[in-house]
CSV table of C-alpha atoms in Angstrom, one decimal:
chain,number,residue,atom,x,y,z
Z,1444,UNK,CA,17.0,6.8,-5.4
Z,1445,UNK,CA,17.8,3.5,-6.5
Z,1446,UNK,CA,20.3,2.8,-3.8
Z,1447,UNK,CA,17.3,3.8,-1.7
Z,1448,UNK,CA,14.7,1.4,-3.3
Z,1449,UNK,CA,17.0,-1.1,-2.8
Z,1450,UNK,CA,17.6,-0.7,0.6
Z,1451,UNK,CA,14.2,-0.8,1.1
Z,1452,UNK,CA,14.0,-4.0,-0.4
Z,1453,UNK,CA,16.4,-6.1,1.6
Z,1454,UNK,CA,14.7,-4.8,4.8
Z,1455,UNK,CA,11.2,-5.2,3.9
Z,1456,UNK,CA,11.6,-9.0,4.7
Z,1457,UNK,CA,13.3,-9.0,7.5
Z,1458,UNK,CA,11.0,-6.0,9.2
Z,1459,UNK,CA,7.9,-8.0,8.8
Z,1460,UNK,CA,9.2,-11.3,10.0
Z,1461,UNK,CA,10.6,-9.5,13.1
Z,1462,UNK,CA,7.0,-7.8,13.3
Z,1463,UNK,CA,5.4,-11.2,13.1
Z,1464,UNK,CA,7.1,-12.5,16.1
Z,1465,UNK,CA,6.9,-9.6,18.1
Z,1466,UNK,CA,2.9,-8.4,17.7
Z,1467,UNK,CA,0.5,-11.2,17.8
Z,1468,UNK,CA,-1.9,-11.5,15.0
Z,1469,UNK,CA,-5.1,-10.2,16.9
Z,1470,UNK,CA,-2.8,-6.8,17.4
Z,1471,UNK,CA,-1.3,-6.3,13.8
Z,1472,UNK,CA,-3.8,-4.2,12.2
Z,1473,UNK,CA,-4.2,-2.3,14.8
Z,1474,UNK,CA,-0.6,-1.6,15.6
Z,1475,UNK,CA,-0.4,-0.5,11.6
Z,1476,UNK,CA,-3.2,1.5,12.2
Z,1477,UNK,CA,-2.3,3.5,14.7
Z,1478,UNK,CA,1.2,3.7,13.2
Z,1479,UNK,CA,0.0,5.0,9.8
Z,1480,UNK,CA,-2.1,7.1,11.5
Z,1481,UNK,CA,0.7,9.0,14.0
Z,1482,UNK,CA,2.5,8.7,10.7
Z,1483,UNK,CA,-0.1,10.9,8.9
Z,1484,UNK,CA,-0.6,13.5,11.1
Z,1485,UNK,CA,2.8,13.8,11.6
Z,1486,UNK,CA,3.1,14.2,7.6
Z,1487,UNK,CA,0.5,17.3,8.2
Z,1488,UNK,CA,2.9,19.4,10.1
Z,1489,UNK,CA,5.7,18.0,8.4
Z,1490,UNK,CA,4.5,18.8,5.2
Z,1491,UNK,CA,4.0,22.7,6.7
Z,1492,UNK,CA,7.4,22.8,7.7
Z,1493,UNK,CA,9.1,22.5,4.9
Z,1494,UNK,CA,6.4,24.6,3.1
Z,1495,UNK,CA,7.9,27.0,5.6
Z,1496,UNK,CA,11.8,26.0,4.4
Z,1497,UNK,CA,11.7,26.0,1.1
Z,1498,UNK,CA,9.8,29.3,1.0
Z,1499,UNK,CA,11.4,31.0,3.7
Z,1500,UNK,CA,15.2,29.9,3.1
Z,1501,UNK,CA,17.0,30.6,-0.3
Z,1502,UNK,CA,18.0,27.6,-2.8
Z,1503,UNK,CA,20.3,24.9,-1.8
Z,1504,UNK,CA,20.3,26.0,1.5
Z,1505,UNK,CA,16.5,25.7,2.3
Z,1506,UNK,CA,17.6,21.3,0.8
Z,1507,UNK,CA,20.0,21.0,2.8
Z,1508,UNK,CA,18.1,22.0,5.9
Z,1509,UNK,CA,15.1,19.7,4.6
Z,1510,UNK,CA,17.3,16.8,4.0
Z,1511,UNK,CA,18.8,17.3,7.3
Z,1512,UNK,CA,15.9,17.2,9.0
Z,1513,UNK,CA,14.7,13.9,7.2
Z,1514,UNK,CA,18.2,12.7,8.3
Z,1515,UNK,CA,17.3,13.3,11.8
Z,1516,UNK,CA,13.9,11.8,12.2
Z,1517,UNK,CA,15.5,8.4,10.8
Z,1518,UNK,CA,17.9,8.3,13.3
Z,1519,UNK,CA,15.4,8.9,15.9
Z,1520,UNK,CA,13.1,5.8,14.5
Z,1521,UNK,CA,16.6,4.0,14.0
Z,1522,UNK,CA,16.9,4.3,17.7
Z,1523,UNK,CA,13.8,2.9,18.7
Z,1524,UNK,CA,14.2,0.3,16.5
Z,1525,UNK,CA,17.8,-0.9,18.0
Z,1526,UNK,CA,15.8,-1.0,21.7
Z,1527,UNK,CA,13.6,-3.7,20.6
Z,1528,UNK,CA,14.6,-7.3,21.1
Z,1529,UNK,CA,13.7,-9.5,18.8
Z,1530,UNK,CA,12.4,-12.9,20.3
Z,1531,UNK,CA,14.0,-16.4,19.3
Z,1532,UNK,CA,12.8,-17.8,15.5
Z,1533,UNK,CA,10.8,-20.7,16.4
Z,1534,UNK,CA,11.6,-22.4,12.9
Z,1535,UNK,CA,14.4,-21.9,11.1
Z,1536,UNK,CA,15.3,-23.0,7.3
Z,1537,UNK,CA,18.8,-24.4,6.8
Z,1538,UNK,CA,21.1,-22.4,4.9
Z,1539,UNK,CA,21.7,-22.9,1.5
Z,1540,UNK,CA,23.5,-21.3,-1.7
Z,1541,UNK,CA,21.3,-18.6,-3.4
Z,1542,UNK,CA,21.5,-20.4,-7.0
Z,1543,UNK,CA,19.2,-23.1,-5.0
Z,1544,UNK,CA,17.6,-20.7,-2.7
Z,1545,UNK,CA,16.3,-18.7,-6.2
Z,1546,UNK,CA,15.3,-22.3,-7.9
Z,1547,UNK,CA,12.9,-23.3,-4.9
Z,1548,UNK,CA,11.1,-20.0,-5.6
Z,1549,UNK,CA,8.4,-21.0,-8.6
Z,1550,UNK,CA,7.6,-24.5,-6.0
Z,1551,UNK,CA,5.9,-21.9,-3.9
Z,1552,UNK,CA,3.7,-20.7,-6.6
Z,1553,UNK,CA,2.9,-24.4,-7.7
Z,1554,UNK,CA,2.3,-25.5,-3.9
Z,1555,UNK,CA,1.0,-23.0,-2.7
Z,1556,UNK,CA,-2.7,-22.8,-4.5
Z,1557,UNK,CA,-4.5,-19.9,-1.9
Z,1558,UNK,CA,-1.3,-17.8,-2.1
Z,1559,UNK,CA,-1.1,-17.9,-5.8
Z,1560,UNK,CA,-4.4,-17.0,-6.2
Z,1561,UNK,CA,-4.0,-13.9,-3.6
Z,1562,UNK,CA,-1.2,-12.7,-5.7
Z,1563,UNK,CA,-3.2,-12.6,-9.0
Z,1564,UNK,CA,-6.0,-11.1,-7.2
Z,1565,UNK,CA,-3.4,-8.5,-5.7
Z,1566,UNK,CA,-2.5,-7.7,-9.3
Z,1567,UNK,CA,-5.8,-7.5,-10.7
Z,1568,UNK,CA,-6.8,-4.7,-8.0
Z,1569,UNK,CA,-3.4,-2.7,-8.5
Z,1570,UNK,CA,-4.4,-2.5,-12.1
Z,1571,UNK,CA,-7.8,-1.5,-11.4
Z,1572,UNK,CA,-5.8,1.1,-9.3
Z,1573,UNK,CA,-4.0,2.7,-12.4
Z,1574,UNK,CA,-6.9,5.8,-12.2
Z,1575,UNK,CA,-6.0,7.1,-8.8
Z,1576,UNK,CA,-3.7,8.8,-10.3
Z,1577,UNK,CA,-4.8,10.9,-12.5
Z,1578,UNK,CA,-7.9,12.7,-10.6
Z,1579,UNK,CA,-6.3,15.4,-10.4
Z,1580,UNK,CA,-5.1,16.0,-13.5
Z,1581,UNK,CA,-8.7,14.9,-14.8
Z,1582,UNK,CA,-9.9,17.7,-12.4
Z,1583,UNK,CA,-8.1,20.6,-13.2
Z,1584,UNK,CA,-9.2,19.6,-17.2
Z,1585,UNK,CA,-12.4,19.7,-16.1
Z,1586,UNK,CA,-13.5,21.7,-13.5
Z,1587,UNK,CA,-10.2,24.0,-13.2
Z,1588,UNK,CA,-9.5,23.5,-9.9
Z,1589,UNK,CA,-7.4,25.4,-8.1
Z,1590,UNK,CA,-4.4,25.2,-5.8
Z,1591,UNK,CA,-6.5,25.9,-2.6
Z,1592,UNK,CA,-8.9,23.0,-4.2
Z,1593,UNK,CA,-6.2,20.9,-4.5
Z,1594,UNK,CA,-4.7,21.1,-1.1
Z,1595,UNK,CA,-8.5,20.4,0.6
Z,1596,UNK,CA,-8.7,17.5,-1.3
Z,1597,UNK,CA,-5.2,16.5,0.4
Z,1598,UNK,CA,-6.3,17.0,3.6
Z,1599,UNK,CA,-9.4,15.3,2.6
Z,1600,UNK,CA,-7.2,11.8,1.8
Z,1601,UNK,CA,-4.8,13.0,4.9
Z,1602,UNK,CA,-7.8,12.8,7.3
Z,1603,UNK,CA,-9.6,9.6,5.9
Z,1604,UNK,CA,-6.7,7.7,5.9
Z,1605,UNK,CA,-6.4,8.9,9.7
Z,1606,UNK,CA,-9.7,7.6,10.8
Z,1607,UNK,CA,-9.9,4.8,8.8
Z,1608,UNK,CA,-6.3,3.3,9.7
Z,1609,UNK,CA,-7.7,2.7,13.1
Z,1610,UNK,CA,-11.4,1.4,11.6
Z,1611,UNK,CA,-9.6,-1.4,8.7
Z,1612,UNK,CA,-6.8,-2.2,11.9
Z,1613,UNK,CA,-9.3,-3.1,14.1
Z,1614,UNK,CA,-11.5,-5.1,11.3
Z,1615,UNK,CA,-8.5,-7.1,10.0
Z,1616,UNK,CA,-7.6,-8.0,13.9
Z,1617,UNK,CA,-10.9,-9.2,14.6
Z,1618,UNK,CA,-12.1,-10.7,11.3
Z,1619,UNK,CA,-9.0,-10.9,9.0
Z,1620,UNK,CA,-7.1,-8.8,6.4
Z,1621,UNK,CA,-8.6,-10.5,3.6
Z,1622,UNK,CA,-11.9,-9.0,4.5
Z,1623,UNK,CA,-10.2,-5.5,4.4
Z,1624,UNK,CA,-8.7,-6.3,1.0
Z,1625,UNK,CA,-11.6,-7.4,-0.4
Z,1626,UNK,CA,-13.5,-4.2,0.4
Z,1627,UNK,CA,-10.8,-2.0,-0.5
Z,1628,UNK,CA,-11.0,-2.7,-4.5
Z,1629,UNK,CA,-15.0,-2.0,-4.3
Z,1630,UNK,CA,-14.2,1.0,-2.1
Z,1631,UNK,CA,-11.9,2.3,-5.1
Z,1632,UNK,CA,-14.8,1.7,-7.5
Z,1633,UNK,CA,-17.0,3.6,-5.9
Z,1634,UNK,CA,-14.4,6.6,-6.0
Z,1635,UNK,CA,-13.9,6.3,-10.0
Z,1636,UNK,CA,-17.7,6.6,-10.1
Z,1637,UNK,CA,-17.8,9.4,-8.1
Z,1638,UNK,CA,-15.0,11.3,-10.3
Z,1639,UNK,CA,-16.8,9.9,-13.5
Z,1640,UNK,CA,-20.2,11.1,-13.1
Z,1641,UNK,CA,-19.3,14.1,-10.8
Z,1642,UNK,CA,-21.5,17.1,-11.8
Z,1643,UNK,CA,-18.9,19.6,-10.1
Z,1644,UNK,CA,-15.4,20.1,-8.2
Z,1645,UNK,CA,-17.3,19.3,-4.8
Z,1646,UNK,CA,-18.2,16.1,-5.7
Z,1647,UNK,CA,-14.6,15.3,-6.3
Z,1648,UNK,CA,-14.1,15.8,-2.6
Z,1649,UNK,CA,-16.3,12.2,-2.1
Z,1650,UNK,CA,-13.7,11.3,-4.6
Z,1651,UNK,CA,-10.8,12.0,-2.6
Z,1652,UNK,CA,-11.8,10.7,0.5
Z,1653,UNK,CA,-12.9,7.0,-1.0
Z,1654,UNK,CA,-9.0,7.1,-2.2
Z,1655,UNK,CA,-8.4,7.8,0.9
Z,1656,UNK,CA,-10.4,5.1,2.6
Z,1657,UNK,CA,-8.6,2.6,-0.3
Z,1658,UNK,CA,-5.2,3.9,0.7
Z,1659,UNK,CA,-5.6,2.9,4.2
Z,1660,UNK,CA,-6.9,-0.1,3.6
Z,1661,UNK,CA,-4.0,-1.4,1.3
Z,1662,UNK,CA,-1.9,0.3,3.9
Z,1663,UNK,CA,-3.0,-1.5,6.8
Z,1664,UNK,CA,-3.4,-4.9,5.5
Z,1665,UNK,CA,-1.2,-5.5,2.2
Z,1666,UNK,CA,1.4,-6.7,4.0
Z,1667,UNK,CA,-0.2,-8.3,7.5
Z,1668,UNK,CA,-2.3,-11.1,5.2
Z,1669,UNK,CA,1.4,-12.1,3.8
Z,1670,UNK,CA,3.3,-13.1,7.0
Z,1671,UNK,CA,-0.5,-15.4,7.8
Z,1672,UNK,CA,0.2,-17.2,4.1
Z,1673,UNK,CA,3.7,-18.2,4.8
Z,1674,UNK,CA,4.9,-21.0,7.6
Z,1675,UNK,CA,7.4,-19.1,10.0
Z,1676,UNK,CA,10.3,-20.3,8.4
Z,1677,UNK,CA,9.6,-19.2,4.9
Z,1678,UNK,CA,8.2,-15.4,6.2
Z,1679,UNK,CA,10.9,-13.7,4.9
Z,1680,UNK,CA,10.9,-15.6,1.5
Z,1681,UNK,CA,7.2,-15.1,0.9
Z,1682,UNK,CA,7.0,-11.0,2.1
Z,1683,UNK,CA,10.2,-10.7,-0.4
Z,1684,UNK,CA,8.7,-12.9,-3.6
Z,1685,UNK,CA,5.3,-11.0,-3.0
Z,1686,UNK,CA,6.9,-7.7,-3.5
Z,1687,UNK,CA,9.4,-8.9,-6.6
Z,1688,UNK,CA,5.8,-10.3,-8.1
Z,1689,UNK,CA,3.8,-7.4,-7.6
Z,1690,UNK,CA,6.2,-4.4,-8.4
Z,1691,UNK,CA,5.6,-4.8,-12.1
Z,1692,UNK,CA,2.1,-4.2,-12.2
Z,1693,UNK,CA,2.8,-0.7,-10.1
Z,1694,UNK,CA,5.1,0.3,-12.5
Z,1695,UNK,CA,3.1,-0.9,-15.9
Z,1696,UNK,CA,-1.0,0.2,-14.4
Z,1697,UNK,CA,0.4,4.1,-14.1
Z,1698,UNK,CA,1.7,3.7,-18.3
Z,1699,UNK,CA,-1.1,1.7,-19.1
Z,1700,UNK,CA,-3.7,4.3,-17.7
Z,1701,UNK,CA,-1.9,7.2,-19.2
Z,1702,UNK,CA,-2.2,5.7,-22.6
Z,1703,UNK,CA,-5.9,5.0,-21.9
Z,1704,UNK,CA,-6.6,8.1,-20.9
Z,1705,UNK,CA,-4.9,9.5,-24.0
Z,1706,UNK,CA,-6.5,7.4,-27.0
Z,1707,UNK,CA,-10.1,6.6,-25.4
Z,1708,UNK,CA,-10.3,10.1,-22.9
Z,1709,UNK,CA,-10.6,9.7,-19.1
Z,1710,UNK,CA,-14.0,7.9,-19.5
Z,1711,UNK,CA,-12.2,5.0,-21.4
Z,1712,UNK,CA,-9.7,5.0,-18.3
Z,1713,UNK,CA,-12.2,4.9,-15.9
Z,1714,UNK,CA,-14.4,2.3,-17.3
Z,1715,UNK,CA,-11.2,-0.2,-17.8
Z,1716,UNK,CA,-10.0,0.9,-14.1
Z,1717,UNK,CA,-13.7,0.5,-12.3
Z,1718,UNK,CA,-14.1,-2.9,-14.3
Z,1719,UNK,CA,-10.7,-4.4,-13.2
Z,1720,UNK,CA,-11.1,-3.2,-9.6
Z,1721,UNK,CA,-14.6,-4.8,-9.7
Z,1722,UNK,CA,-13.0,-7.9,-10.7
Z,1723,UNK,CA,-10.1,-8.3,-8.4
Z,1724,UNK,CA,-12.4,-7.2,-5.6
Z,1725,UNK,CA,-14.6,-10.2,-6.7
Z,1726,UNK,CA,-11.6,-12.7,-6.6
Z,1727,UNK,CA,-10.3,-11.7,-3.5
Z,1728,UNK,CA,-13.7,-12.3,-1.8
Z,1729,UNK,CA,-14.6,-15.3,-3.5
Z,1730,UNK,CA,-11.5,-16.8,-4.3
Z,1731,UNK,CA,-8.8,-16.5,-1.9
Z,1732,UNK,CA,-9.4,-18.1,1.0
Z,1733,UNK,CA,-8.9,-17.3,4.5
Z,1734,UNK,CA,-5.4,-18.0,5.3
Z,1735,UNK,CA,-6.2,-17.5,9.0
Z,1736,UNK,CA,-8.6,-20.5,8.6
């Protein structure tokens, strides 16, 4: 896992500075969009399969095969990806040793004023996002739901997130992705209010669909607003320094809201979460600008 993670992290920069000079800006979102939304359908039957593996074929075996399959469907996207050519960089930066590559880092932050201000915004939303993760659990405590409950309510997030890749894509290409990402925090409000004051298990299903909706959002624009901060020869440097910034906060907002919800109850969680997420939305729409403009 970690040797994944960090695979992930050296190619993060240099796949969205090749996206960047491959898809023009008006097309990004909606390239995302319909890619996350292939990419969630796909995860449908995918998902049935190896429902259909692990049930159907004893242990390891039916891991093996899963894994196996995994390994396959990476090499197919590995293929596709070789056939692309990349187009020249039209600026470049001069190498230079990494001791004074990692020193010129905190000058962004202190030049940079609009992207500094996105990236605290960014953080006050992902901890405003630290109840997503437990409606389910607060769910089953309350209104015992079920396992059939529990995969509707999937499928419920499964098919938002298809539609609404498509919707936020073609918003951010037309208007920008800070528009997207300022609706997406007041979108996830409006699903902790739901699961707050939800009289019954159906209502969750409004729930489920907001996240949903929120997911997509974050999904198609998170990283498309990044590569329009940074001057084309610093891409790379600002997609990696945006994700070494904001990790933290992903891995402290899912602690934070399981203590909440322990000492205060799930109300106390959700009134911290739907307060933060109200103010991040509120910076990112008054605060950040445009960096399109």
């Amino acid at each position: 896992l970690a040797i994944g993670a960090a695979s992930s992290g050296i190619a993060a920069p240099a796949w969205y500075d090749m996206i960047a000079k491959m898809i023009p800006v008006q097309r990004r979102g909606i390239w995302l969009g319909v890619s996350n939304s292939l990419g969630a359908l796909i995860a449908v039957g995918g998902a049935l399969l190896v429902g259909y593996i692990l049930q159907q074929i004893a242990y390891p075996d039916n891991f093996v095969w899963v894994f196996a399959l995994a390994f396959v469907a990476m090499t197919i996207s590995y293929i596709g990806l070789a056939l692309n050519r990349e187009p020249p960089s039209d600026e470049v930066s001069e190498p230079i040793p990494l001791r004074r590559y990692l020193r010129q880092l905190p000058a962004i932050l202190r030049k940079d004023d609009n992207y500094r201000r996105f990236l605290i915004s960014r953080t006050t939303v992902q901890l405003g996002a630290m109840a997503t993760g437990f409606f389910v659990v607060y769910g089953r405590e309350r209104f015992a739901l079920t396992g059939e409950d529990i995969g509707l309510f999937t499928a419920a997030i499964v098919a938002s997130q298809a539609v609404m890749n498509l919707v936020w894509g073609v918003v951010g290409d037309r208007y920008g992705h800070k528009v997207v990402l300022a609706a997406a925090p007041f979108v996830m409000a409006l699903a902790i209010v739901t699961a707050w004051l939800a009289p019954n298990a159906w209502w969750l299903l409004g729930t489920f669909v907001l996240l949903g909706v929120y997911q997509a959002a974050e999904g198609v624009s998170a990283f498309n607003i990044i590569v329009e901060f940074a001057p084309p020869a610093n891409r790379p440097t600002y997609i990696g320094l945006t994700n070494s910034l904001l990790a933290p906060m992903l891995t402290i907002g899912p602690l934070l809201g399981g203590w909440l919800a322990t000492m205060l109850g799930y109300s106390g969680l959700f009134g911290a979460a739907l307060t933060i997420a109200l103010l991040g939305g509120l910076l990112m729409t008054w605060w950040v600008r445009e960096p399109r403009a």
